mmCIF file of C-alpha atoms in Angstrom:
data_model
loop_
_atom_site.group_PDB
_atom_site.id
_atom_site.type_symbol
_atom_site.label_atom_id
_atom_site.label_comp_id
_atom_site.label_asym_id
_atom_site.label_seq_id
_atom_site.Cartn_x
_atom_site.Cartn_y
_atom_site.Cartn_z
ATOM 1 C CA MET A 61 0.012 -0.144 0.333
ATOM 2 C CA PRO A 62 1.385 3.304 -0.988
ATOM 3 C CA ASP A 63 2.200 5.915 2.311
ATOM 4 C CA ALA A 64 0.765 8.993 2.991
ATOM 5 C CA ASP A 65 2.714 11.198 1.036
ATOM 6 C CA ALA A 66 2.557 9.192 -2.388
ATOM 7 C CA ILE A 67 -1.084 9.179 -2.156
ATOM 8 C CA LYS A 68 -0.856 13.074 -1.228
ATOM 9 C CA SER A 69 1.090 13.387 -4.519
ATOM 10 C CA GLU A 70 -0.747 11.450 -6.793
ATOM 11 C CA ILE A 71 -4.197 13.414 -5.551
ATOM 12 C CA LEU A 72 -1.928 16.670 -6.486
ATOM 13 C CA SER A 73 -1.435 15.429 -9.974
ATOM 14 C CA LYS A 74 -4.965 14.329 -10.280
ATOM 15 C CA ILE A 75 -5.920 18.037 -9.865
ATOM 16 C CA SER A 76 -3.089 19.037 -11.915
ATOM 17 C CA ALA A 77 -4.254 16.574 -15.021
ATOM 18 C CA LEU A 78 -7.940 18.473 -14.692
ATOM 19 C CA LEU A 79 -6.562 22.078 -15.052
ATOM 20 C CA ALA A 80 -7.042 23.625 -18.509
ATOM 21 C CA ASP A 81 -4.030 25.947 -17.657
ATOM 22 C CA ALA A 82 -0.882 23.356 -17.149
ATOM 23 C CA THR A 83 1.109 26.129 -15.765
ATOM 24 C CA ILE A 84 -0.732 26.676 -12.325
ATOM 25 C CA PRO A 85 1.764 25.364 -9.675
ATOM 26 C CA VAL A 86 -0.280 22.566 -7.586
ATOM 27 C CA THR A 87 0.126 22.856 -4.028
ATOM 28 C CA GLU A 88 -1.152 21.781 -1.063
ATOM 29 C CA ASP A 89 -2.455 25.299 -0.312
ATOM 30 C CA ILE A 90 -4.458 25.756 -3.600
ATOM 31 C CA PRO A 91 -7.955 26.442 -2.839
ATOM 32 C CA LEU A 92 -10.695 23.967 -4.201
ATOM 33 C CA LEU A 93 -13.677 25.784 -3.108
ATOM 34 C CA GLY A 94 -14.786 29.593 -3.226
ATOM 35 C CA GLY A 95 -13.809 32.523 -5.235
ATOM 36 C CA GLU A 96 -9.936 31.592 -5.866
ATOM 37 C CA SER A 97 -10.677 27.933 -6.503
ATOM 38 C CA VAL A 98 -8.456 26.456 -9.676
ATOM 39 C CA LEU A 99 -11.262 23.620 -10.543
ATOM 40 C CA THR A 100 -15.075 24.281 -11.628
ATOM 41 C CA SER A 101 -17.679 22.697 -9.855
ATOM 42 C CA MET A 102 -17.491 19.955 -12.587
ATOM 43 C CA GLN A 103 -13.860 19.050 -12.217
ATOM 44 C CA LEU A 104 -13.910 19.038 -8.491
ATOM 45 C CA VAL A 105 -16.714 16.355 -8.889
ATOM 46 C CA GLU A 106 -14.317 14.267 -11.648
ATOM 47 C CA LEU A 107 -11.805 14.492 -8.944
ATOM 48 C CA CYS A 108 -13.859 12.799 -6.385
ATOM 49 C CA LEU A 109 -15.088 10.360 -8.484
ATOM 50 C CA ALA A 110 -11.485 9.369 -9.428
ATOM 51 C CA LEU A 111 -10.936 9.412 -5.917
ATOM 52 C CA GLU A 112 -13.727 7.105 -5.090
ATOM 53 C CA ASP A 113 -12.388 4.499 -7.459
ATOM 54 C CA ARG A 114 -8.916 4.839 -6.271
ATOM 55 C CA ALA A 115 -10.196 4.292 -2.760
ATOM 56 C CA ALA A 116 -11.777 1.269 -4.108
ATOM 57 C CA GLU A 117 -8.459 0.220 -5.520
ATOM 58 C CA LEU A 118 -7.093 0.444 -2.110
ATOM 59 C CA GLY A 119 -10.275 -1.150 -0.527
ATOM 60 C CA PHE A 120 -12.013 1.693 1.162
ATOM 61 C CA ASP A 121 -14.950 3.589 0.293
ATOM 62 C CA PHE A 122 -14.120 7.549 0.175
ATOM 63 C CA ASP A 123 -16.935 9.335 1.684
ATOM 64 C CA TRP A 124 -16.869 12.955 -0.088
ATOM 65 C CA LYS A 125 -20.579 13.200 -0.122
ATOM 66 C CA SER A 126 -21.434 14.104 3.920
ATOM 67 C CA GLU A 127 -23.000 17.476 4.818
ATOM 68 C CA GLU A 128 -19.631 18.291 6.788
ATOM 69 C CA ALA A 129 -17.580 17.457 3.462
ATOM 70 C CA MET A 130 -19.596 20.353 1.925
ATOM 71 C CA SER A 131 -19.318 23.019 4.777
ATOM 72 C CA LYS A 132 -17.357 25.485 3.244
ATOM 73 C CA SER A 133 -15.377 26.599 6.473
ATOM 74 C CA ARG A 134 -14.861 22.613 7.769
ATOM 75 C CA SER A 135 -14.744 21.350 4.299
ATOM 76 C CA MET A 136 -12.079 18.649 3.129
ATOM 77 C CA PHE A 137 -12.488 20.749 -0.458
ATOM 78 C CA ARG A 138 -10.817 23.778 1.313
ATOM 79 C CA THR A 139 -7.267 23.046 -0.121
ATOM 80 C CA ALA A 140 -5.870 20.298 -1.860
ATOM 81 C CA GLY A 141 -3.648 19.674 1.447
ATOM 82 C CA SER A 142 -6.947 19.109 3.351
ATOM 83 C CA LEU A 143 -8.597 16.998 0.718
ATOM 84 C CA SER A 144 -5.367 14.746 0.759
ATOM 85 C CA ASP A 145 -5.372 14.490 4.341
ATOM 86 C CA GLU A 146 -9.092 13.688 4.654
ATOM 87 C CA PHE A 147 -8.302 10.784 1.953
ATOM 88 C CA VAL A 148 -5.184 9.425 4.121
ATOM 89 C CA SER A 149 -7.586 9.830 7.187
ATOM 90 C CA GLN A 150 -10.339 7.660 5.710
ATOM 91 C CA LEU A 151 -7.623 5.086 4.073
ATOM 92 C CA ALA A 152 -6.477 4.618 7.456
ATOM 93 C CA ALA A 153 -9.666 4.538 9.015
ATOM 94 C CA GLY A 154 -10.811 1.782 6.654
ATOM 95 C CA GLN A 155 -7.722 -0.374 6.691
#
């Protein structure tokens, strides 16, 4: 099983692949929600579906649809880093 750093790198790569502008540097601090988001809402859904598929490969269910997930103030979607952290946390809990 990949370690947390490898998973986080994989998620950043998935975000980068969705961007229309390949010159945008994707870091853990890049916003995924709000006016400064680098992804459209459709791209965010595409990312979540890709993460669901990856979670299935790793043997757990990635929950990105809960009310807490969609809350702007507490959301796992605030930044790429918060999304990565939540994915890794759910992976650890699902093992």
